[in-house]
Structure formats: structure tokens, C-alpha cells
């Protein structure tokens, strides 16, 4: 079956530090990959996505590259801000499934201190 | 264009009562997904519905849980005879198509507490 593994948190960084959140996946098919962000008390918002190998998704300074050879989709940002504090979820969608059901990792809480 | 609307935001039920969670998808979206998030865990898929049809309910517990998405009105996730272990955040997502790389838009969730 499909699964997503991401690094456990919390990750605590100072403002302007470099961020990496690791994500690896297992999929029976050829998935699309996503990063979602959840701010306190809110639902999930799509941060970025990639649909095929070597694609790079990017948004708001965040980037992630679809690495088929290492089955990874690590999230990076060069300089984090306090406003980036949230929980980040890596997810995949398997085109062998009907619809767009997502398999999520356990989430990584990021705390950015001023 | 309003986003995905879920209500109530918070729901408290005593053990043995019924919980009804509602989800109105974004306008023009006919695909609805329900997910459950247990404390400090990721989201787990429960059920996928299109109008009047259940497409995939492989993540739904076989007892006490049911879902519907009628022709008119919101999608409903119903939990009968709730137990403490049902306490969680329940999120609904909608998309305009069922394609695997179509963005799914999430509601703010319903936080169910069973006392």
C-alpha cells in the first residue's frame, strides 16, 4: 500500500534560518506529491505540488523536488519567518485510485522564533 | 466564491449519542472527501463521494459510521453511538474533478469531543 513518512517534530528554528523537512514515500503506482500547511485552528492549505519525476514545486519561498530515485519530496526554505510557524504535511495521490484521495504523513510542527 | 464550509466547528457529544457533521463543498465541486485527524497525527482518508454516490469508503470504520452526499444539500458524515475514541478533528475536502493531481480544497474541520 501507499505510505508517507516525514521527520518528526517539532522543528524549532530562529528567524531567517534554513529549513528542511524530510519526506519519503512508498507508492504502488506513480503518485503526485503535495505539501500542505495547517495553521493553528485552521484546515489544510495546499502549499505546493509536483506531478512527475524531477518536477519542482514552489510557493511562498518554499520548494520541493520530486525525486523518484530516492522516493523523496523534501521541503526547503532558505529563510523562514515567524509567520511560517505551522504544521506541514507531506502527501501523495495515487493515480491508480479513483479520485484524488490523499495519503498523508504524520505532520511536522515548525516553530520559528524571532 | 466561498470555500469549503464545515459545521459545526466544534461538537461535544456524550458517549452513545449521535454526531452529524456537515460539509458544503466549494461551488461547482462535485467530489467530496472526508478525513479524520487524531490528536498529534496526520489525516487519514475515510470516504470519497460524488453526488449521490459513494465511490470509495475503504477508510471508513465498518460500524457506526456512514456518509452521504445527496443531490441537494451538504455532505453528511454520521457517527452513531459515539465512543471516546471517536474524538478527533474531521476534515472535508472538495475538488472539481477526480483527477489525482487536481487540488483538493479543505474546510476548517469539525472538532468532535466525546465526553
mmCIF file of N, CA and C in Angstrom, chain A residues 6-80:
data_model
loop_
_atom_site.group_PDB
_atom_site.id
_atom_site.type_symbol
_atom_site.label_atom_id
_atom_site.label_comp_id
_atom_site.label_asym_id
_atom_site.label_seq_id
_atom_site.Cartn_x
_atom_site.Cartn_y
_atom_site.Cartn_z
ATOM 1 N N UNK A 6 7.480 11.324 7.227
ATOM 2 C CA UNK A 6 8.164 12.604 7.323
ATOM 3 C C UNK A 6 8.784 12.745 8.691
ATOM 4 N N UNK A 7 9.778 13.610 8.774
ATOM 5 C CA UNK A 7 10.528 13.744 10.010
ATOM 6 C C UNK A 7 9.613 14.232 11.123
ATOM 7 N N UNK A 8 9.884 13.738 12.302
ATOM 8 C CA UNK A 8 9.071 14.126 13.435
ATOM 9 C C UNK A 8 9.485 15.501 13.911
ATOM 10 N N UNK A 9 8.542 16.197 14.455
ATOM 11 C CA UNK A 9 8.855 17.490 15.020
ATOM 12 C C UNK A 9 8.831 17.440 16.532
ATOM 13 N N UNK A 10 8.768 18.582 17.172
ATOM 14 C CA UNK A 10 8.770 19.866 16.498
ATOM 15 C C UNK A 10 10.157 20.272 16.017
ATOM 16 N N UNK A 11 10.148 21.066 14.972
ATOM 17 C CA UNK A 11 11.373 21.678 14.479
ATOM 18 C C UNK A 11 11.340 23.140 14.927
ATOM 19 N N UNK A 12 12.344 23.533 15.660
ATOM 20 C CA UNK A 12 12.415 24.899 16.174
ATOM 21 C C UNK A 12 13.592 25.608 15.531
ATOM 22 N N UNK A 13 13.311 26.730 14.891
ATOM 23 C CA UNK A 13 14.343 27.494 14.197
ATOM 24 C C UNK A 13 14.242 28.965 14.565
ATOM 25 N N UNK A 14 15.337 29.649 14.390
ATOM 26 C CA UNK A 14 15.328 31.105 14.524
ATOM 27 C C UNK A 14 14.957 31.715 13.177
ATOM 28 N N UNK A 15 14.390 32.902 13.242
ATOM 29 C CA UNK A 15 14.012 33.600 12.017
ATOM 30 C C UNK A 15 15.228 33.721 11.096
ATOM 31 N N UNK A 16 14.977 33.542 9.800
ATOM 32 C CA UNK A 16 15.966 33.625 8.726
ATOM 33 C C UNK A 16 16.833 32.371 8.629
ATOM 34 N N UNK A 17 16.570 31.359 9.430
ATOM 35 C CA UNK A 17 17.311 30.106 9.305
ATOM 36 C C UNK A 17 16.829 29.321 8.094
ATOM 37 N N UNK A 18 17.651 28.338 7.687
ATOM 38 C CA UNK A 18 17.296 27.463 6.567
ATOM 39 C C UNK A 18 16.467 26.290 7.078
ATOM 40 N N UNK A 19 15.437 25.964 6.315
ATOM 41 C CA UNK A 19 14.525 24.894 6.722
ATOM 42 C C UNK A 19 14.599 23.718 5.759
ATOM 43 N N UNK A 20 14.682 22.528 6.323
ATOM 44 C CA UNK A 20 14.462 21.298 5.559
ATOM 45 C C UNK A 20 13.547 20.392 6.361
ATOM 46 N N UNK A 21 12.487 19.924 5.744
ATOM 47 C CA UNK A 21 11.637 18.896 6.336
ATOM 48 C C UNK A 21 11.648 17.708 5.374
ATOM 49 N N UNK A 22 12.152 16.592 5.868
ATOM 50 C CA UNK A 22 12.292 15.416 5.013
ATOM 51 C C UNK A 22 10.974 14.678 4.844
ATOM 52 N N UNK A 23 10.787 14.155 3.639
ATOM 53 C CA UNK A 23 9.592 13.364 3.323
ATOM 54 C C UNK A 23 9.985 12.270 2.345
ATOM 55 N N UNK A 24 9.662 11.046 2.673
ATOM 56 C CA UNK A 24 9.846 9.930 1.739
ATOM 57 C C UNK A 24 8.519 9.203 1.601
ATOM 58 N N UNK A 25 8.366 8.507 0.515
ATOM 59 C CA UNK A 25 7.085 7.867 0.247
ATOM 60 C C UNK A 25 7.270 6.460 -0.300
ATOM 61 N N UNK A 26 6.220 5.688 -0.177
ATOM 62 C CA UNK A 26 6.094 4.378 -0.808
ATOM 63 C C UNK A 26 4.776 4.361 -1.544
ATOM 64 N N UNK A 27 4.820 4.006 -2.815
ATOM 65 C CA UNK A 27 3.590 4.002 -3.595
ATOM 66 C C UNK A 27 3.615 2.838 -4.575
ATOM 67 N N UNK A 28 2.458 2.247 -4.783
ATOM 68 C CA UNK A 28 2.346 1.153 -5.735
ATOM 69 C C UNK A 28 2.327 1.672 -7.160
ATOM 70 N N UNK A 29 1.855 2.875 -7.335
ATOM 71 C CA UNK A 29 1.767 3.465 -8.664
ATOM 72 C C UNK A 29 2.774 4.584 -8.836
ATOM 73 N N UNK A 30 2.391 5.573 -9.581
ATOM 74 C CA UNK A 30 3.252 6.712 -9.893
ATOM 75 C C UNK A 30 2.517 7.947 -9.372
ATOM 76 N N UNK A 31 2.807 8.334 -8.137
ATOM 77 C CA UNK A 31 1.945 9.321 -7.493
ATOM 78 C C UNK A 31 2.250 10.765 -7.866
ATOM 79 N N UNK A 32 1.299 11.625 -7.547
ATOM 80 C CA UNK A 32 1.540 13.052 -7.453
ATOM 81 C C UNK A 32 1.867 13.344 -5.991
ATOM 82 N N UNK A 33 2.696 14.347 -5.765
ATOM 83 C CA UNK A 33 3.175 14.646 -4.416
ATOM 84 C C UNK A 33 2.805 16.076 -4.021
ATOM 85 N N UNK A 34 2.494 16.250 -2.751
ATOM 86 C CA UNK A 34 1.988 17.531 -2.257
ATOM 87 C C UNK A 34 2.617 17.859 -0.908
ATOM 88 N N UNK A 35 2.698 19.151 -0.630
ATOM 89 C CA UNK A 35 2.910 19.654 0.718
ATOM 90 C C UNK A 35 1.722 20.532 1.078
ATOM 91 N N UNK A 36 1.124 20.228 2.237
ATOM 92 C CA UNK A 36 0.043 21.041 2.782
ATOM 93 C C UNK A 36 0.534 21.689 4.071
ATOM 94 N N UNK A 37 -0.042 22.855 4.394
ATOM 95 C CA UNK A 37 0.298 23.547 5.632
ATOM 96 C C UNK A 37 -0.981 23.771 6.430
ATOM 97 N N UNK A 38 -0.887 23.578 7.724
ATOM 98 C CA UNK A 38 -2.030 23.771 8.620
ATOM 99 C C UNK A 38 -1.653 24.774 9.702
ATOM 100 N N UNK A 39 -2.270 25.933 9.668
ATOM 101 C CA UNK A 39 -2.069 26.931 10.702
ATOM 102 C C UNK A 39 -2.994 26.618 11.880
ATOM 103 N N UNK A 40 -2.663 27.089 13.060
ATOM 104 C CA UNK A 40 -3.442 26.735 14.257
ATOM 105 C C UNK A 40 -4.938 26.981 14.085
ATOM 106 N N UNK A 41 -5.724 25.967 14.361
ATOM 107 C CA UNK A 41 -7.175 26.088 14.311
ATOM 108 C C UNK A 41 -7.761 26.140 12.914
ATOM 109 N N UNK A 42 -6.935 25.913 11.919
ATOM 110 C CA UNK A 42 -7.404 26.026 10.538
ATOM 111 C C UNK A 42 -7.371 24.676 9.832
ATOM 112 N N UNK A 43 -7.966 24.657 8.640
ATOM 113 C CA UNK A 43 -7.857 23.480 7.787
ATOM 114 C C UNK A 43 -6.532 23.488 7.041
ATOM 115 N N UNK A 44 -6.387 22.529 6.155
ATOM 116 C CA UNK A 44 -5.152 22.423 5.397
ATOM 117 C C UNK A 44 -5.211 23.280 4.143
ATOM 118 N N UNK A 45 -4.071 23.876 3.834
ATOM 119 C CA UNK A 45 -3.940 24.650 2.601
ATOM 120 C C UNK A 45 -2.834 24.036 1.764
ATOM 121 N N UNK A 46 -3.087 23.916 0.473
ATOM 122 C CA UNK A 46 -2.045 23.408 -0.410
ATOM 123 C C UNK A 46 -0.910 24.415 -0.484
ATOM 124 N N UNK A 47 0.302 23.937 -0.241
ATOM 125 C CA UNK A 47 1.478 24.798 -0.312
ATOM 126 C C UNK A 47 2.152 24.674 -1.682
ATOM 127 N N UNK A 48 2.384 23.432 -2.110
ATOM 128 C CA UNK A 48 2.976 23.207 -3.417
ATOM 129 C C UNK A 48 2.764 21.755 -3.821
ATOM 130 N N UNK A 49 2.986 21.477 -5.106
ATOM 131 C CA UNK A 49 2.802 20.113 -5.584
ATOM 132 C C UNK A 49 3.741 19.836 -6.749
ATOM 133 N N UNK A 50 3.922 18.539 -7.033
ATOM 134 C CA UNK A 50 4.695 18.093 -8.196
ATOM 135 C C UNK A 50 4.061 16.813 -8.702
ATOM 136 N N UNK A 51 3.933 16.702 -10.001
ATOM 137 C CA UNK A 51 3.181 15.581 -10.557
ATOM 138 C C UNK A 51 4.030 14.556 -11.280
ATOM 139 N N UNK A 52 5.316 14.857 -11.528
ATOM 140 C CA UNK A 52 6.163 13.855 -12.166
ATOM 141 C C UNK A 52 7.601 14.039 -11.718
ATOM 142 N N UNK A 53 8.390 13.014 -11.975
ATOM 143 C CA UNK A 53 9.776 12.987 -11.525
ATOM 144 C C UNK A 53 10.539 14.221 -12.009
ATOM 145 N N UNK A 54 11.351 14.754 -11.097
ATOM 146 C CA UNK A 54 12.214 15.912 -11.320
ATOM 147 C C UNK A 54 11.458 17.244 -11.371
ATOM 148 N N UNK A 55 10.141 17.197 -11.256
ATOM 149 C CA UNK A 55 9.374 18.434 -11.135
ATOM 150 C C UNK A 55 9.744 19.116 -9.832
ATOM 151 N N UNK A 56 9.794 20.445 -9.852
ATOM 152 C CA UNK A 56 9.997 21.202 -8.619
ATOM 153 C C UNK A 56 8.752 22.034 -8.375
ATOM 154 N N UNK A 57 8.144 21.832 -7.223
ATOM 155 C CA UNK A 57 7.046 22.680 -6.811
ATOM 156 C C UNK A 57 7.591 23.823 -5.970
ATOM 157 N N UNK A 58 6.996 25.008 -6.106
ATOM 158 C CA UNK A 58 7.471 26.141 -5.316
ATOM 159 C C UNK A 58 6.334 27.102 -5.052
ATOM 160 N N UNK A 59 6.404 27.750 -3.865
ATOM 161 C CA UNK A 59 5.382 28.706 -3.487
ATOM 162 C C UNK A 59 5.842 29.406 -2.216
ATOM 163 N N UNK A 60 5.695 30.704 -2.152
ATOM 164 C CA UNK A 60 5.989 31.494 -0.952
ATOM 165 C C UNK A 60 7.403 31.242 -0.436
ATOM 166 N N UNK A 61 8.345 30.978 -1.301
ATOM 167 C CA UNK A 61 9.722 30.745 -0.890
ATOM 168 C C UNK A 61 10.024 29.297 -0.552
ATOM 169 N N UNK A 62 8.996 28.458 -0.472
ATOM 170 C CA UNK A 62 9.180 27.030 -0.219
ATOM 171 C C UNK A 62 9.393 26.298 -1.547
ATOM 172 N N UNK A 63 10.211 25.245 -1.495
ATOM 173 C CA UNK A 63 10.461 24.422 -2.675
ATOM 174 C C UNK A 63 10.522 22.955 -2.282
ATOM 175 N N UNK A 64 10.147 22.098 -3.236
ATOM 176 C CA UNK A 64 10.340 20.659 -3.050
ATOM 177 C C UNK A 64 10.482 20.033 -4.426
ATOM 178 N N UNK A 65 11.410 19.092 -4.552
ATOM 179 C CA UNK A 65 11.660 18.443 -5.834
ATOM 180 C C UNK A 65 11.291 16.973 -5.746
ATOM 181 N N UNK A 66 10.551 16.502 -6.719
ATOM 182 C CA UNK A 66 10.088 15.119 -6.822
ATOM 183 C C UNK A 66 11.269 14.255 -7.260
ATOM 184 N N UNK A 67 11.792 13.454 -6.336
ATOM 185 C CA UNK A 67 12.944 12.600 -6.614
ATOM 186 C C UNK A 67 12.482 11.148 -6.653
ATOM 187 N N UNK A 68 12.324 10.625 -7.851
ATOM 188 C CA UNK A 68 11.822 9.263 -7.965
ATOM 189 C C UNK A 68 12.872 8.254 -7.506
ATOM 190 N N UNK A 69 14.161 8.545 -7.772
ATOM 191 C CA UNK A 69 15.207 7.578 -7.458
ATOM 192 C C UNK A 69 15.366 7.371 -5.958
ATOM 193 N N UNK A 70 15.060 8.402 -5.193
ATOM 194 C CA UNK A 70 15.144 8.278 -3.728
ATOM 195 C C UNK A 70 13.770 8.287 -3.080
ATOM 196 N N UNK A 71 12.744 8.271 -3.890
ATOM 197 C CA UNK A 71 11.334 8.358 -3.412
ATOM 198 C C UNK A 71 11.195 9.409 -2.326
ATOM 199 N N UNK A 72 11.626 10.623 -2.645
ATOM 200 C CA UNK A 72 11.598 11.699 -1.650
ATOM 201 C C UNK A 72 10.989 12.964 -2.226
ATOM 202 N N UNK A 73 10.561 13.827 -1.305
ATOM 203 C CA UNK A 73 9.955 15.110 -1.686
ATOM 204 C C UNK A 73 10.200 16.068 -0.536
ATOM 205 N N UNK A 74 11.447 16.364 -0.266
ATOM 206 C CA UNK A 74 11.833 17.172 0.887
ATOM 207 C C UNK A 74 11.453 18.632 0.693
ATOM 208 N N UNK A 75 10.936 19.236 1.748
ATOM 209 C CA UNK A 75 10.529 20.637 1.714
ATOM 210 C C UNK A 75 11.671 21.515 2.209
ATOM 211 N N UNK A 76 11.951 22.610 1.494
ATOM 212 C CA UNK A 76 13.034 23.510 1.876
ATOM 213 C C UNK A 76 12.576 24.960 1.760
ATOM 214 N N UNK A 77 13.170 25.775 2.631
ATOM 215 C CA UNK A 77 13.001 27.220 2.507
ATOM 216 C C UNK A 77 14.285 27.873 2.982
ATOM 217 N N UNK A 78 14.741 28.846 2.233
ATOM 218 C CA UNK A 78 16.037 29.427 2.523
ATOM 219 C C UNK A 78 16.076 30.303 3.760
ATOM 220 N N UNK A 79 14.937 30.945 4.089
ATOM 221 C CA UNK A 79 14.929 31.895 5.193
ATOM 222 C C UNK A 79 13.517 31.929 5.774
ATOM 223 N N UNK A 80 13.340 31.254 6.905
ATOM 224 C CA UNK A 80 11.993 31.152 7.474
ATOM 225 C C UNK A 80 11.627 32.412 8.246
#
